[in-house]
mmCIF file of C-alpha atoms in Angstrom:
data_model
loop_
_atom_site.group_PDB
_atom_site.id
_atom_site.type_symbol
_atom_site.label_atom_id
_atom_site.label_comp_id
_atom_site.label_asym_id
_atom_site.label_seq_id
_atom_site.Cartn_x
_atom_site.Cartn_y
_atom_site.Cartn_z
ATOM 1 C CA MET A 1 -26.401 -12.781 50.619
ATOM 2 C CA TYR A 2 -28.290 -15.389 49.901
ATOM 3 C CA THR A 3 -28.186 -18.297 52.373
ATOM 4 C CA LYS A 4 -30.218 -16.765 55.653
ATOM 5 C CA SER A 5 -33.784 -16.379 55.573
ATOM 6 C CA ARG A 6 -34.641 -13.030 56.218
ATOM 7 C CA ASN A 7 -37.851 -10.994 55.749
ATOM 8 C CA LEU A 8 -37.682 -8.642 52.993
ATOM 9 C CA VAL A 9 -39.252 -5.575 52.272
ATOM 10 C CA VAL A 10 -40.258 -4.370 48.448
ATOM 11 C CA GLY A 11 -38.993 -0.739 47.357
ATOM 12 C CA PHE A 12 -39.052 1.073 44.674
ATOM 13 C CA HIS A 13 -36.629 4.053 42.965
ATOM 14 C CA GLY A 14 -37.658 6.374 40.212
ATOM 15 C CA CYS A 15 -36.019 7.738 38.228
ATOM 16 C CA ASP A 16 -35.473 7.930 33.985
ATOM 17 C CA GLY A 17 -36.323 5.092 31.996
ATOM 18 C CA SER A 18 -33.405 4.185 31.109
ATOM 19 C CA VAL A 19 -31.666 3.902 34.175
ATOM 20 C CA ARG A 20 -34.276 2.169 35.159
ATOM 21 C CA ASP A 21 -33.387 -0.173 32.019
ATOM 22 C CA THR A 22 -29.944 -0.539 32.623
ATOM 23 C CA ILE A 23 -30.505 -1.356 36.444
ATOM 24 C CA ILE A 24 -32.706 -3.901 35.477
ATOM 25 C CA ALA A 25 -29.792 -5.298 32.688
ATOM 26 C CA GLY A 26 -27.396 -5.349 35.611
ATOM 27 C CA LYS A 27 -25.604 -3.213 32.982
ATOM 28 C CA SER A 28 -25.259 -0.887 35.976
ATOM 29 C CA PHE A 29 -26.329 -0.250 39.741
ATOM 30 C CA MET A 30 -27.364 2.959 41.958
ATOM 31 C CA LYS A 31 -26.203 5.638 42.246
ATOM 32 C CA LYS A 32 -24.945 6.050 45.436
ATOM 33 C CA SER A 33 -27.474 9.853 47.152
ATOM 34 C CA ASN A 34 -24.651 12.120 48.731
ATOM 35 C CA ASN A 35 -26.013 15.259 49.448
ATOM 36 C CA VAL A 36 -25.717 17.493 52.408
ATOM 37 C CA TYR A 37 -29.275 17.508 52.777
ATOM 38 C CA ASP A 38 -30.538 12.842 52.326
ATOM 39 C CA TRP A 39 -33.633 13.133 54.247
ATOM 40 C CA LEU A 40 -31.799 9.350 55.990
ATOM 41 C CA GLY A 41 -28.058 10.723 55.346
ATOM 42 C CA ASN A 42 -25.893 9.148 52.376
ATOM 43 C CA GLY A 43 -27.004 6.204 50.848
ATOM 44 C CA PHE A 44 -29.283 3.699 47.955
ATOM 45 C CA TYR A 45 -33.387 5.862 48.813
ATOM 46 C CA PHE A 46 -36.575 3.620 48.313
ATOM 47 C CA TRP A 47 -40.384 4.259 48.920
ATOM 48 C CA GLU A 48 -41.425 1.060 50.500
ATOM 49 C CA ASN A 49 -43.881 -0.586 49.553
ATOM 50 C CA ASN A 50 -44.983 3.242 47.053
ATOM 51 C CA LEU A 51 -44.664 2.850 43.546
ATOM 52 C CA SER A 52 -46.760 5.448 43.096
ATOM 53 C CA ARG A 53 -44.783 7.682 44.865
ATOM 54 C CA ALA A 54 -41.750 6.932 43.028
ATOM 55 C CA LEU A 55 -43.386 7.664 39.670
ATOM 56 C CA ILE A 56 -44.136 11.399 41.039
ATOM 57 C CA PHE A 57 -40.831 11.533 42.455
ATOM 58 C CA ALA A 58 -39.318 11.012 39.176
ATOM 59 C CA GLU A 59 -42.111 13.049 37.397
ATOM 60 C CA GLU A 60 -41.706 16.159 39.587
ATOM 61 C CA LYS A 61 -37.979 16.340 39.139
ATOM 62 C CA ARG A 62 -38.336 15.938 35.719
ATOM 63 C CA GLU A 63 -40.234 19.020 36.260
ATOM 64 C CA ARG A 64 -37.406 20.882 38.132
ATOM 65 C CA GLU A 65 -34.177 18.926 36.526
ATOM 66 C CA PRO A 66 -35.817 18.034 32.821
ATOM 67 C CA HIS A 67 -31.598 17.150 31.082
ATOM 68 C CA LYS A 68 -31.625 14.329 34.147
ATOM 69 C CA ILE A 69 -35.923 12.829 33.545
ATOM 70 C CA LYS A 70 -37.424 12.085 30.058
ATOM 71 C CA GLU A 71 -38.931 9.273 31.122
ATOM 72 C CA PRO A 72 -39.739 9.558 34.514
ATOM 73 C CA ALA A 73 -40.229 5.810 35.931
ATOM 74 C CA ALA A 74 -39.505 3.570 38.896
ATOM 75 C CA THR A 75 -37.248 0.387 39.516
ATOM 76 C CA GLY A 76 -38.413 -1.825 42.348
ATOM 77 C CA ALA A 77 -35.888 -3.557 44.271
ATOM 78 C CA PHE A 78 -35.993 -6.247 47.517
ATOM 79 C CA ILE A 79 -34.254 -4.668 50.207
ATOM 80 C CA ASP A 80 -32.980 -6.617 53.672
ATOM 81 C CA LEU A 81 -33.048 -3.931 56.280
ATOM 82 C CA GLY A 82 -30.492 -5.622 58.270
ATOM 83 C CA TYR A 83 -29.509 -3.988 60.646
ATOM 84 C CA CYS A 84 -31.382 -1.191 60.507
ATOM 85 C CA PHE A 85 -31.562 2.355 62.171
ATOM 86 C CA ASP A 86 -35.375 2.154 62.400
ATOM 87 C CA LEU A 87 -36.797 5.233 62.715
ATOM 88 C CA LEU A 88 -40.160 3.904 63.629
ATOM 89 C CA ASP A 89 -38.869 2.580 66.783
ATOM 90 C CA ALA A 90 -38.664 4.132 70.193
ATOM 91 C CA SER A 91 -35.160 3.260 71.304
ATOM 92 C CA CYS A 92 -33.693 4.358 67.866
ATOM 93 C CA LEU A 93 -35.565 7.619 68.452
ATOM 94 C CA PHE A 94 -33.796 8.361 71.719
ATOM 95 C CA SER A 95 -31.109 7.152 69.914
ATOM 96 C CA LEU A 96 -30.720 10.122 67.826
ATOM 97 C CA ARG A 97 -31.565 12.644 70.026
ATOM 98 C CA GLU A 98 -28.051 11.447 71.591
ATOM 99 C CA TYR A 99 -26.490 11.791 68.343
ATOM 100 C CA TYR A 100 -28.213 15.464 67.837
ATOM 101 C CA SER A 101 -26.634 15.772 71.445
ATOM 102 C CA LEU A 102 -22.952 14.968 70.180
ATOM 103 C CA LEU A 103 -23.019 16.725 67.095
ATOM 104 C CA LYS A 104 -24.369 20.300 68.940
ATOM 105 C CA ASN A 105 -21.835 19.596 71.621
ATOM 106 C CA LEU A 106 -18.911 19.776 68.151
ATOM 107 C CA TYR A 107 -20.634 22.305 66.304
ATOM 108 C CA GLU A 108 -19.623 24.980 69.780
ATOM 109 C CA GLN A 109 -17.239 23.346 70.443
ATOM 110 C CA GLN A 110 -16.100 24.709 67.470
ATOM 111 C CA GLY A 111 -17.573 27.366 67.222
ATOM 112 C CA ILE A 112 -19.738 27.553 64.212
ATOM 113 C CA PRO A 113 -23.554 27.652 63.618
ATOM 114 C CA MET A 114 -25.019 24.498 63.703
ATOM 115 C CA PRO A 115 -26.696 23.323 59.839
ATOM 116 C CA VAL A 116 -30.077 24.215 59.838
ATOM 117 C CA ASN A 117 -33.595 22.170 57.981
ATOM 118 C CA SER A 118 -35.333 24.662 55.271
ATOM 119 C CA PRO A 119 -37.828 24.478 53.083
ATOM 120 C CA ALA A 120 -37.184 24.208 49.335
ATOM 121 C CA GLY A 121 -39.151 26.210 46.356
ATOM 122 C CA GLU A 122 -42.783 26.968 47.263
ATOM 123 C CA SER A 123 -43.692 24.620 49.480
ATOM 124 C CA PHE A 124 -43.725 24.809 53.240
ATOM 125 C CA ASP A 125 -41.961 21.370 53.895
ATOM 126 C CA LEU A 126 -38.809 21.074 55.943
ATOM 127 C CA LEU A 127 -37.642 19.234 51.677
ATOM 128 C CA LEU A 128 -33.524 20.369 52.398
ATOM 129 C CA ARG A 129 -32.966 18.498 55.355
ATOM 130 C CA LYS A 130 -29.386 19.367 56.298
ATOM 131 C CA LEU A 131 -29.926 18.651 59.769
ATOM 132 C CA ASP A 132 -31.254 15.639 60.143
ATOM 133 C CA CYS A 133 -28.714 14.638 57.411
ATOM 134 C CA SER A 134 -25.433 15.225 59.952
ATOM 135 C CA VAL A 135 -27.338 14.322 63.283
ATOM 136 C CA ILE A 136 -28.136 10.712 61.130
ATOM 137 C CA GLU A 137 -23.682 11.162 59.355
ATOM 138 C CA THR A 138 -23.237 11.130 63.014
ATOM 139 C CA ALA A 139 -25.119 8.322 64.513
ATOM 140 C CA HIS A 140 -22.916 6.216 61.477
ATOM 141 C CA ALA A 141 -19.035 8.243 62.164
ATOM 142 C CA PHE A 142 -19.989 7.586 65.991
ATOM 143 C CA LYS A 143 -19.875 3.868 64.296
ATOM 144 C CA ARG A 144 -16.694 3.924 62.733
ATOM 145 C CA LYS A 145 -15.208 5.861 65.753
ATOM 146 C CA ASN A 146 -16.388 2.817 68.657
ATOM 147 C CA ASN A 147 -15.598 0.113 66.323
ATOM 148 C CA SER A 148 -19.541 -0.604 66.129
ATOM 149 C CA PRO A 149 -21.530 -2.425 64.041
ATOM 150 C CA ALA A 150 -22.432 0.158 61.442
ATOM 151 C CA TYR A 151 -26.311 0.313 60.501
ATOM 152 C CA ASP A 152 -26.888 -1.138 57.380
ATOM 153 C CA SER A 153 -29.988 0.515 56.965
ATOM 154 C CA VAL A 154 -31.791 4.350 58.445
ATOM 155 C CA ARG A 155 -36.141 3.978 57.157
ATOM 156 C CA GLY A 156 -38.256 7.020 58.750
ATOM 157 C CA VAL A 157 -41.166 8.128 58.089
ATOM 158 C CA PHE A 158 -42.219 11.839 56.341
ATOM 159 C CA TRP A 159 -45.097 13.368 56.624
ATOM 160 C CA GLU A 160 -45.485 15.797 53.754
ATOM 161 C CA GLY A 161 -47.540 17.851 50.906
ATOM 162 C CA LYS A 162 -50.737 19.332 51.680
ATOM 163 C CA GLU A 163 -53.593 18.221 54.267
ATOM 164 C CA LEU A 164 -55.918 15.788 52.630
ATOM 165 C CA TYR A 165 -58.993 17.298 53.753
ATOM 166 C CA PRO A 166 -59.347 20.447 56.215
ATOM 167 C CA ASN A 167 -57.917 19.447 59.443
ATOM 168 C CA ALA A 168 -57.102 16.542 58.317
ATOM 169 C CA GLY A 169 -53.667 14.388 60.325
ATOM 170 C CA PHE A 170 -53.024 12.759 56.916
ATOM 171 C CA LYS A 171 -51.253 15.087 53.691
ATOM 172 C CA GLU A 172 -51.504 13.827 50.367
ATOM 173 C CA LYS A 173 -47.664 13.342 49.847
ATOM 174 C CA ASN A 174 -47.274 10.207 53.306
ATOM 175 C CA HIS A 175 -43.996 7.387 53.101
ATOM 176 C CA ILE A 176 -42.109 5.514 54.440
ATOM 177 C CA GLN A 177 -38.246 6.363 53.398
ATOM 178 C CA ILE A 178 -35.716 3.932 53.279
ATOM 179 C CA CYS A 179 -32.141 4.682 52.864
ATOM 180 C CA VAL A 180 -29.384 1.932 51.874
ATOM 181 C CA ARG A 181 -26.026 2.011 53.236
ATOM 182 C CA ASN A 182 -25.063 -1.921 52.731
ATOM 183 C CA PRO A 183 -25.864 -2.465 49.134
ATOM 184 C CA ASN A 184 -25.361 -5.963 49.496
ATOM 185 C CA CYS A 185 -28.895 -5.071 51.418
ATOM 186 C CA ILE A 186 -30.459 -5.235 47.988
ATOM 187 C CA LYS A 187 -31.207 -8.251 47.434
ATOM 188 C CA GLY A 188 -32.443 -8.072 43.751
ATOM 189 C CA PHE A 189 -33.633 -5.433 41.223
ATOM 190 C CA PHE A 190 -37.351 -6.518 39.382
ATOM 191 C CA LEU A 191 -39.463 -4.319 36.830
ATOM 192 C CA PRO A 192 -43.389 -2.858 38.309
ATOM 193 C CA ARG A 193 -45.969 -4.759 36.387
ATOM 194 C CA GLU A 194 -49.073 -3.809 35.405
ATOM 195 C CA SER A 195 -51.700 -4.895 37.843
ATOM 196 C CA ASP A 196 -53.833 -8.081 35.997
ATOM 197 C CA PHE A 197 -57.424 -7.365 36.663
ATOM 198 C CA HIS A 198 -58.837 -9.915 35.699
ATOM 199 C CA HIS A 199 -58.225 -11.696 39.126
ATOM 200 C CA PRO A 200 -58.250 -10.163 42.918
ATOM 201 C CA ILE A 201 -54.684 -8.324 43.996
ATOM 202 C CA PRO A 202 -53.690 -11.048 47.509
#
């Protein structure tokens, strides 16, 4: 796991403080997300270089599910993206459209309606990504069926939330998200620390 030189990215996972502590202490591993509405398919989720967004997520989850989050927190991780299905890359976006066509043909053959992306609660954002999740899971299934190298991770950018100002092209929750499929891509966890404001941040 550590013999090759890699370009690592830093990710943050929003969770309860007790979960963070057990992960950092090595007593447990992260829980894999297996929801049908996962934005980037099933796997281990991180906000890329975005501790604030991970904490906001944990705080919002506490409001929705106070029995799951008592102390909003986040764990940091060093991640090697490996063979990444990077949806910031034009070739991967083209492939994603092809996987959608495969999925659409399958549903049409079976005569059943396609899954759809939809809002949740009072939000206008498509927070329940059943269609996107199905398309990305189709990509993984296609790889397995054809004995092709499996994707280690999936990476995507999302525009979410309210406009920062009238007619803005930026929203308050824009972020890059990483879904790790291969747990060996997670090289280590760390406890995010406070900045020392007596020194510059490089």
